[in-house]
Every structure is written in C-alpha cells, then in structure tokens.
mmCIF file of C-alpha atoms in Angstrom:
data_model
loop_
_atom_site.group_PDB
_atom_site.id
_atom_site.type_symbol
_atom_site.label_atom_id
_atom_site.label_comp_id
_atom_site.label_asym_id
_atom_site.label_seq_id
_atom_site.Cartn_x
_atom_site.Cartn_y
_atom_site.Cartn_z
ATOM 1 C CA MET A 1 14.488 4.705 -20.944
ATOM 2 C CA SER A 2 13.236 4.981 -24.519
ATOM 3 C CA GLU A 3 9.882 3.321 -23.847
ATOM 4 C CA SER A 4 6.958 5.127 -22.291
ATOM 5 C CA PRO A 5 6.438 4.281 -18.613
ATOM 6 C CA ALA A 6 3.494 2.045 -19.477
ATOM 7 C CA GLU A 7 5.520 0.218 -22.133
ATOM 8 C CA PHE A 8 8.379 -0.204 -19.654
ATOM 9 C CA VAL A 9 6.007 -1.800 -17.124
ATOM 10 C CA ARG A 10 4.594 -4.184 -19.712
ATOM 11 C CA THR A 11 8.051 -5.111 -21.041
ATOM 12 C CA TYR A 12 10.002 -5.667 -17.835
ATOM 13 C CA ALA A 13 7.313 -6.872 -15.420
ATOM 14 C CA HIS A 14 5.275 -9.909 -16.388
ATOM 15 C CA LEU A 15 1.520 -10.134 -15.873
ATOM 16 C CA THR A 16 0.994 -12.885 -13.301
ATOM 17 C CA PRO A 17 -1.549 -13.707 -10.564
ATOM 18 C CA VAL A 18 -0.829 -12.368 -7.095
ATOM 19 C CA SER A 19 0.063 -15.184 -4.682
ATOM 20 C CA ALA A 20 -2.500 -14.487 -1.963
ATOM 21 C CA VAL A 21 -4.982 -12.778 -4.281
ATOM 22 C CA PRO A 22 -5.037 -14.895 -7.464
ATOM 23 C CA GLU A 23 -8.205 -13.139 -8.635
ATOM 24 C CA ILE A 24 -5.961 -10.170 -9.429
ATOM 25 C CA ARG A 25 -3.078 -10.158 -11.919
ATOM 26 C CA LEU A 26 -0.253 -7.637 -11.748
ATOM 27 C CA HIS A 27 2.808 -6.839 -13.807
ATOM 28 C CA GLN A 28 5.464 -8.149 -11.418
ATOM 29 C CA ALA A 29 9.250 -8.452 -11.573
ATOM 30 C CA ALA A 30 10.649 -11.907 -10.853
ATOM 31 C CA GLU A 31 13.533 -10.460 -8.819
ATOM 32 C CA PRO A 32 14.609 -7.024 -7.561
ATOM 33 C CA ILE A 33 15.892 -4.855 -10.418
ATOM 34 C CA GLY A 34 18.673 -2.284 -10.719
ATOM 35 C CA LEU A 35 16.906 0.568 -8.964
ATOM 36 C CA TRP A 36 16.851 -1.365 -5.710
ATOM 37 C CA GLU A 37 19.240 0.109 -3.198
ATOM 38 C CA LEU A 38 18.118 -0.516 0.344
ATOM 39 C CA THR A 39 20.038 -0.255 3.595
ATOM 40 C CA GLU A 40 18.608 -0.385 7.104
ATOM 41 C CA GLY A 41 15.190 0.871 6.015
ATOM 42 C CA GLU A 42 16.499 3.953 4.186
ATOM 43 C CA PHE A 43 17.258 4.386 0.493
ATOM 44 C CA ARG A 44 20.670 5.353 -0.877
ATOM 45 C CA SER A 45 19.373 6.354 -4.286
ATOM 46 C CA GLU A 46 17.482 9.600 -4.886
ATOM 47 C CA GLN A 47 15.170 7.615 -7.157
ATOM 48 C CA PRO A 48 12.438 5.644 -5.390
ATOM 49 C CA PRO A 49 12.890 1.857 -5.493
ATOM 50 C CA PRO A 50 10.519 -0.021 -7.784
ATOM 51 C CA PHE A 51 7.819 -0.644 -5.228
ATOM 52 C CA TRP A 52 5.388 -0.889 -8.140
ATOM 53 C CA ALA A 53 7.081 -4.069 -9.455
ATOM 54 C CA PHE A 54 6.228 -6.267 -6.484
ATOM 55 C CA ALA A 55 3.108 -7.378 -4.590
ATOM 56 C CA TRP A 56 4.210 -6.557 -1.058
ATOM 57 C CA ALA A 57 2.978 -8.675 1.822
ATOM 58 C CA GLY A 58 1.014 -5.921 3.573
ATOM 59 C CA GLY A 59 -0.733 -4.984 0.357
ATOM 60 C CA GLN A 60 -1.581 -8.610 -0.379
ATOM 61 C CA ALA A 61 -3.123 -9.036 3.081
ATOM 62 C CA LEU A 62 -5.195 -5.863 2.704
ATOM 63 C CA ALA A 63 -6.319 -6.782 -0.820
ATOM 64 C CA ARG A 64 -7.298 -10.273 0.366
ATOM 65 C CA TYR A 65 -9.314 -8.742 3.190
ATOM 66 C CA LEU A 66 -11.181 -6.391 0.872
ATOM 67 C CA LEU A 67 -12.168 -9.174 -1.508
ATOM 68 C CA ASP A 68 -13.262 -11.371 1.405
ATOM 69 C CA HIS A 69 -15.160 -8.467 3.029
ATOM 70 C CA PRO A 70 -16.422 -6.323 0.127
ATOM 71 C CA GLU A 71 -18.820 -4.467 2.412
ATOM 72 C CA THR A 72 -15.758 -2.621 3.735
ATOM 73 C CA VAL A 73 -15.586 -0.478 0.598
ATOM 74 C CA ALA A 74 -18.717 -1.250 -1.447
ATOM 75 C CA GLY A 75 -20.389 1.960 -2.622
ATOM 76 C CA ARG A 76 -17.780 4.149 -0.898
ATOM 77 C CA ARG A 77 -15.118 6.620 -2.039
ATOM 78 C CA VAL A 78 -11.698 5.090 -1.421
ATOM 79 C CA LEU A 79 -8.160 6.475 -1.239
ATOM 80 C CA ASP A 80 -5.253 4.046 -1.612
ATOM 81 C CA LEU A 81 -2.173 5.696 -0.118
ATOM 82 C CA ALA A 82 1.311 4.920 -1.544
ATOM 83 C CA SER A 83 -0.387 2.669 -4.057
ATOM 84 C CA GLY A 84 2.701 1.131 -5.704
ATOM 85 C CA SER A 85 1.451 -1.521 -8.121
ATOM 86 C CA GLY A 86 -2.158 -0.577 -7.483
ATOM 87 C CA LEU A 87 -2.976 -3.942 -5.910
ATOM 88 C CA VAL A 88 -5.045 -2.571 -3.024
ATOM 89 C CA ALA A 89 -6.769 -0.020 -5.239
ATOM 90 C CA ILE A 90 -7.702 -2.714 -7.745
ATOM 91 C CA ALA A 91 -9.034 -4.943 -4.954
ATOM 92 C CA ALA A 92 -11.166 -2.033 -3.697
ATOM 93 C CA ALA A 93 -12.559 -1.450 -7.176
ATOM 94 C CA ARG A 94 -13.311 -5.162 -7.604
ATOM 95 C CA ALA A 95 -15.040 -5.153 -4.220
ATOM 96 C CA GLY A 96 -17.469 -2.504 -5.471
ATOM 97 C CA ALA A 97 -16.032 0.820 -4.334
ATOM 98 C CA ALA A 98 -17.858 3.770 -5.899
ATOM 99 C CA GLN A 99 -14.590 5.568 -6.666
ATOM 100 C CA VAL A 100 -10.935 4.703 -6.117
ATOM 101 C CA ARG A 101 -7.981 7.123 -6.030
ATOM 102 C CA ALA A 102 -4.498 5.616 -6.094
ATOM 103 C CA VAL A 103 -1.849 8.066 -4.869
ATOM 104 C CA ASP A 104 1.916 7.639 -5.215
ATOM 105 C CA ILE A 105 5.018 9.842 -5.536
ATOM 106 C CA ASP A 106 6.588 7.669 -8.272
ATOM 107 C CA PRO A 107 5.531 8.293 -11.904
ATOM 108 C CA MET A 108 6.392 4.669 -12.699
ATOM 109 C CA ALA A 109 3.993 3.517 -10.011
ATOM 110 C CA LEU A 110 1.220 5.551 -11.603
ATOM 111 C CA ALA A 111 2.013 3.897 -14.935
ATOM 112 C CA ALA A 112 1.844 0.502 -13.230
ATOM 113 C CA VAL A 113 -1.479 1.370 -11.603
ATOM 114 C CA GLU A 114 -2.908 2.330 -14.995
ATOM 115 C CA VAL A 115 -1.623 -0.791 -16.743
ATOM 116 C CA ASN A 116 -2.641 -3.133 -13.927
ATOM 117 C CA ALA A 117 -6.108 -1.617 -13.545
ATOM 118 C CA GLU A 118 -6.659 -2.057 -17.269
ATOM 119 C CA ALA A 119 -5.491 -5.685 -17.090
ATOM 120 C CA ASN A 120 -8.035 -6.352 -14.349
ATOM 121 C CA GLY A 121 -10.903 -4.498 -16.027
ATOM 122 C CA VAL A 122 -11.472 -1.910 -13.318
ATOM 123 C CA ALA A 123 -11.380 1.887 -13.111
ATOM 124 C CA VAL A 124 -8.796 3.471 -10.800
ATOM 125 C CA ALA A 125 -7.873 7.164 -10.828
ATOM 126 C CA GLY A 126 -4.110 7.566 -10.426
ATOM 127 C CA GLU A 127 -2.795 10.669 -8.676
ATOM 128 C CA LEU A 128 0.880 11.683 -8.645
ATOM 129 C CA GLY A 129 2.108 13.532 -5.581
ATOM 130 C CA ASP A 130 3.008 13.595 -1.902
ATOM 131 C CA VAL A 131 -0.257 14.100 -0.011
ATOM 132 C CA LEU A 132 1.016 13.301 3.479
ATOM 133 C CA ASP A 133 1.042 16.914 4.632
ATOM 134 C CA GLY A 134 -2.523 17.394 3.412
ATOM 135 C CA ASP A 135 -5.727 15.451 3.905
ATOM 136 C CA ALA A 136 -7.666 12.588 2.348
ATOM 137 C CA GLY A 137 -10.191 14.794 0.569
ATOM 138 C CA ASP A 138 -13.652 13.264 0.412
ATOM 139 C CA ALA A 139 -12.462 9.684 0.943
ATOM 140 C CA GLU A 140 -14.765 7.565 3.105
ATOM 141 C CA VAL A 141 -12.222 4.756 3.391
ATOM 142 C CA VAL A 142 -8.436 5.200 3.419
ATOM 143 C CA LEU A 143 -6.260 2.173 2.698
ATOM 144 C CA ALA A 144 -2.491 1.759 3.064
ATOM 145 C CA GLY A 145 -0.503 -1.390 2.359
ATOM 146 C CA ASP A 146 2.993 -1.867 3.784
ATOM 147 C CA VAL A 147 3.777 1.798 4.487
ATOM 148 C CA PHE A 148 5.499 1.561 7.880
ATOM 149 C CA TYR A 149 8.924 0.586 6.580
ATOM 150 C CA SER A 150 10.957 3.484 8.033
ATOM 151 C CA GLN A 151 10.736 5.778 11.054
ATOM 152 C CA ALA A 152 10.359 8.943 8.999
ATOM 153 C CA MET A 153 7.713 7.461 6.727
ATOM 154 C CA ALA A 154 5.789 5.974 9.648
ATOM 155 C CA ASN A 155 5.555 9.291 11.463
ATOM 156 C CA ARG A 156 4.234 11.151 8.419
ATOM 157 C CA VAL A 157 1.806 8.395 7.440
ATOM 158 C CA LEU A 158 0.369 8.142 10.944
ATOM 159 C CA ARG A 159 -0.319 11.857 11.133
ATOM 160 C CA PHE A 160 -2.040 11.732 7.729
ATOM 161 C CA LEU A 161 -4.166 8.752 8.756
ATOM 162 C CA ILE A 162 -5.176 10.464 12.001
ATOM 163 C CA ARG A 163 -6.332 13.508 10.054
ATOM 164 C CA ALA A 164 -8.327 11.244 7.716
ATOM 165 C CA SER A 165 -9.978 9.562 10.689
ATOM 166 C CA ARG A 166 -10.847 12.901 12.287
ATOM 167 C CA ALA A 167 -12.539 13.860 9.011
ATOM 168 C CA GLY A 168 -14.718 10.753 9.221
ATOM 169 C CA ALA A 169 -12.874 8.177 7.083
ATOM 170 C CA ARG A 170 -12.429 4.569 8.085
ATOM 171 C CA VAL A 171 -8.700 3.733 7.974
ATOM 172 C CA LEU A 172 -7.308 0.251 7.273
ATOM 173 C CA VAL A 173 -3.691 -0.778 6.811
ATOM 174 C CA GLY A 174 -1.957 -4.003 5.860
ATOM 175 C CA ASP A 175 1.376 -4.713 7.524
ATOM 176 C CA PRO A 176 3.754 -7.720 7.754
ATOM 177 C CA GLU A 177 5.022 -6.932 11.255
ATOM 178 C CA ARG A 178 7.297 -4.056 10.203
ATOM 179 C CA ALA A 179 9.239 -2.557 13.108
ATOM 180 C CA TYR A 180 7.739 0.903 12.745
ATOM 181 C CA LEU A 181 4.057 -0.031 12.767
ATOM 182 C CA PRO A 182 2.478 2.001 15.629
ATOM 183 C CA ARG A 183 0.525 -0.976 16.993
ATOM 184 C CA GLY A 184 -0.937 0.949 19.902
ATOM 185 C CA ARG A 185 -2.940 3.053 17.450
ATOM 186 C CA PHE A 186 -4.581 0.103 15.688
ATOM 187 C CA ALA A 187 -6.917 -2.831 16.288
ATOM 188 C CA PRO A 188 -6.263 -6.106 14.399
ATOM 189 C CA LEU A 189 -8.953 -7.298 11.986
ATOM 190 C CA ALA A 190 -7.408 -10.336 10.272
ATOM 191 C CA GLY A 191 -4.151 -12.205 9.698
ATOM 192 C CA TYR A 192 -2.765 -14.045 6.683
ATOM 193 C CA ASP A 193 0.354 -16.044 5.813
ATOM 194 C CA ILE A 194 1.550 -14.371 2.626
ATOM 195 C CA PRO A 195 3.997 -15.986 0.154
ATOM 196 C CA VAL A 196 6.798 -13.482 -0.574
ATOM 197 C CA THR A 197 9.966 -13.088 -2.621
ATOM 198 C CA VAL A 198 12.995 -14.355 -0.689
ATOM 199 C CA ALA A 199 15.268 -11.741 -2.267
ATOM 200 C CA LEU A 200 13.106 -8.997 -0.768
ATOM 201 C CA GLU A 201 12.060 -10.421 2.579
ATOM 202 C CA SER A 202 14.668 -13.153 3.311
ATOM 203 C CA VAL A 203 11.815 -15.605 3.951
ATOM 204 C CA ARG A 204 9.246 -17.378 1.791
ATOM 205 C CA VAL A 205 6.219 -16.547 3.923
ATOM 206 C CA LYS A 206 5.435 -13.485 6.048
ATOM 207 C CA HIS A 207 2.556 -13.365 8.467
ATOM 208 C CA SER A 208 0.718 -10.140 7.719
ATOM 209 C CA ARG A 209 -2.197 -8.469 9.421
ATOM 210 C CA VAL A 210 -4.939 -6.059 8.498
ATOM 211 C CA TRP A 211 -5.363 -3.346 11.117
ATOM 212 C CA GLU A 212 -7.963 -0.623 11.650
ATOM 213 C CA LEU A 213 -6.966 2.747 13.057
ATOM 214 C CA THR A 214 -8.661 3.441 16.367
ATOM 215 C CA LYS A 215 -11.212 6.093 15.621
ATOM 216 C CA VAL A 216 -10.060 9.657 16.138
ATOM 217 C CA THR A 217 -12.742 12.348 16.230
ATOM 218 C CA PRO A 218 -12.543 16.119 16.625
ATOM 219 C CA ALA A 219 -14.067 15.639 20.097
ATOM 220 C CA THR A 220 -11.500 13.111 21.307
ATOM 221 C CA GLY A 221 -8.617 14.722 19.418
ATOM 222 C CA ASP A 222 -5.077 13.349 19.296
ATOM 223 C CA THR A 223 -3.705 11.993 22.535
ATOM 224 C CA GLY A 224 -0.183 13.022 21.614
ATOM 225 C CA ARG A 225 1.044 9.699 20.285
ATOM 226 C CA ALA A 226 1.242 10.668 16.631
ATOM 227 C CA GLY A 227 4.991 11.075 16.735
ATOM 228 C CA ARG A 228 5.618 7.749 18.453
ATOM 229 C CA THR A 229 5.751 4.557 16.413
ATOM 230 C CA GLY A 230 6.626 1.989 19.038
#
C-alpha cells in the first residue's frame, strides 16, 4: 500500500451517510474487500478484517441511541471499545461527551477514526492497542458496538466490561443478536431495525438492541459468570 492509511481510507471507502444514523457520515466500502476472510466466527488471515470499512448493525444501534439520548454521555469521559470506523465514538462526541477515546487494535481503524471524525467535525482521540487485559482508565461511560462475534472475543470483552463497571463506569453495548452476547449480564434499553449489507449479514435488516451491563460493584463482586457467554 503506497498511500498513507488515511489516504487509503479516503480513496477506497466513500463518504456516505450511515443508514440508521444519517446525521453521521462515514467512509464506507460498498462491498467486502480483499482482506475479508471469515469462517464460523473466526478469522483465517493474521490481518484483522476491515471492520473499519463498514457501519455494523450493533454500532449503528448504539450510535442511534446516543444521539436520541444525549444525556447518556453529555459532559462525561467516554471510551469506545473496538471502535472500528469510529461511528459510536463520533456519536458520543456529537452528543456532547467531554472527552472520547476510540480504541482499536487495527492501525487502519485508527486512520478511519481520524478521517471520519474530521469529516463530522468532532474531536476523538484514537488509541492503538489491545486494552482488554487492562482497565478503562478514567472513563465514566464505556461503549462497545458489535463486539460479541466470537467466543474468545466475548469472554475477554465481558471481563473488561465488568472491571470497568466495578470502577464506576456505566457500560452500554450495541448488538444485533450475535450468538455470543452474554444476555444474562445485560438489561435491554432499546431496539432498532438496522439496514445492513447483504454480503456481510445475509439479510437486509437486522434487529439490534442497546444493552446496559448490570452494575457490578466491589461490594457485590463477580458472581462467577464472566467466563460464560450463553
């Protein structure tokens, strides 16, 4: 790739409104591109798929919720986990968050977050790295869109979110009924019918929900379900 990551995003993903969140525009690919190698929820390639090139259903639902309920993040420090395109982070910034960190393990995703935040006129601080074995820092709200797509990922994400909750953060996730969502840990807040790409989801619309993690405090502790995702 001769272009810089930001140039690559601008060249190969077109700036278009997000289906369920038309207030926000993202650089999106019309169809899955060459990096995409997916089988039974696990990836064949050592390179991460281009999550950043699509507005995933769970992220769209969560972004829609934040714009409809700006009090969720207004004036608060926000962490967007596995940010991908930056959609949820951008929605949080537009809803009035005091500070937004967008974390992802893919350098291309961080480039997409930067380009997309600029296109929407908001400030988002991109952070490259795997934070799942750590904590959420000083975040008051932790957001995660469409992260329960594999057993291994779900287990690690849930443990991270529990630690964030214990530290006092409010935790919200957006999910389109993925098999590994640990529903017993969450309370539903809202539901949306989200238009999606058939090539990715095999349907044109996916019903997606916004969930809030049941509060975990140092006093109540973990009831031992962190490793179970059913």
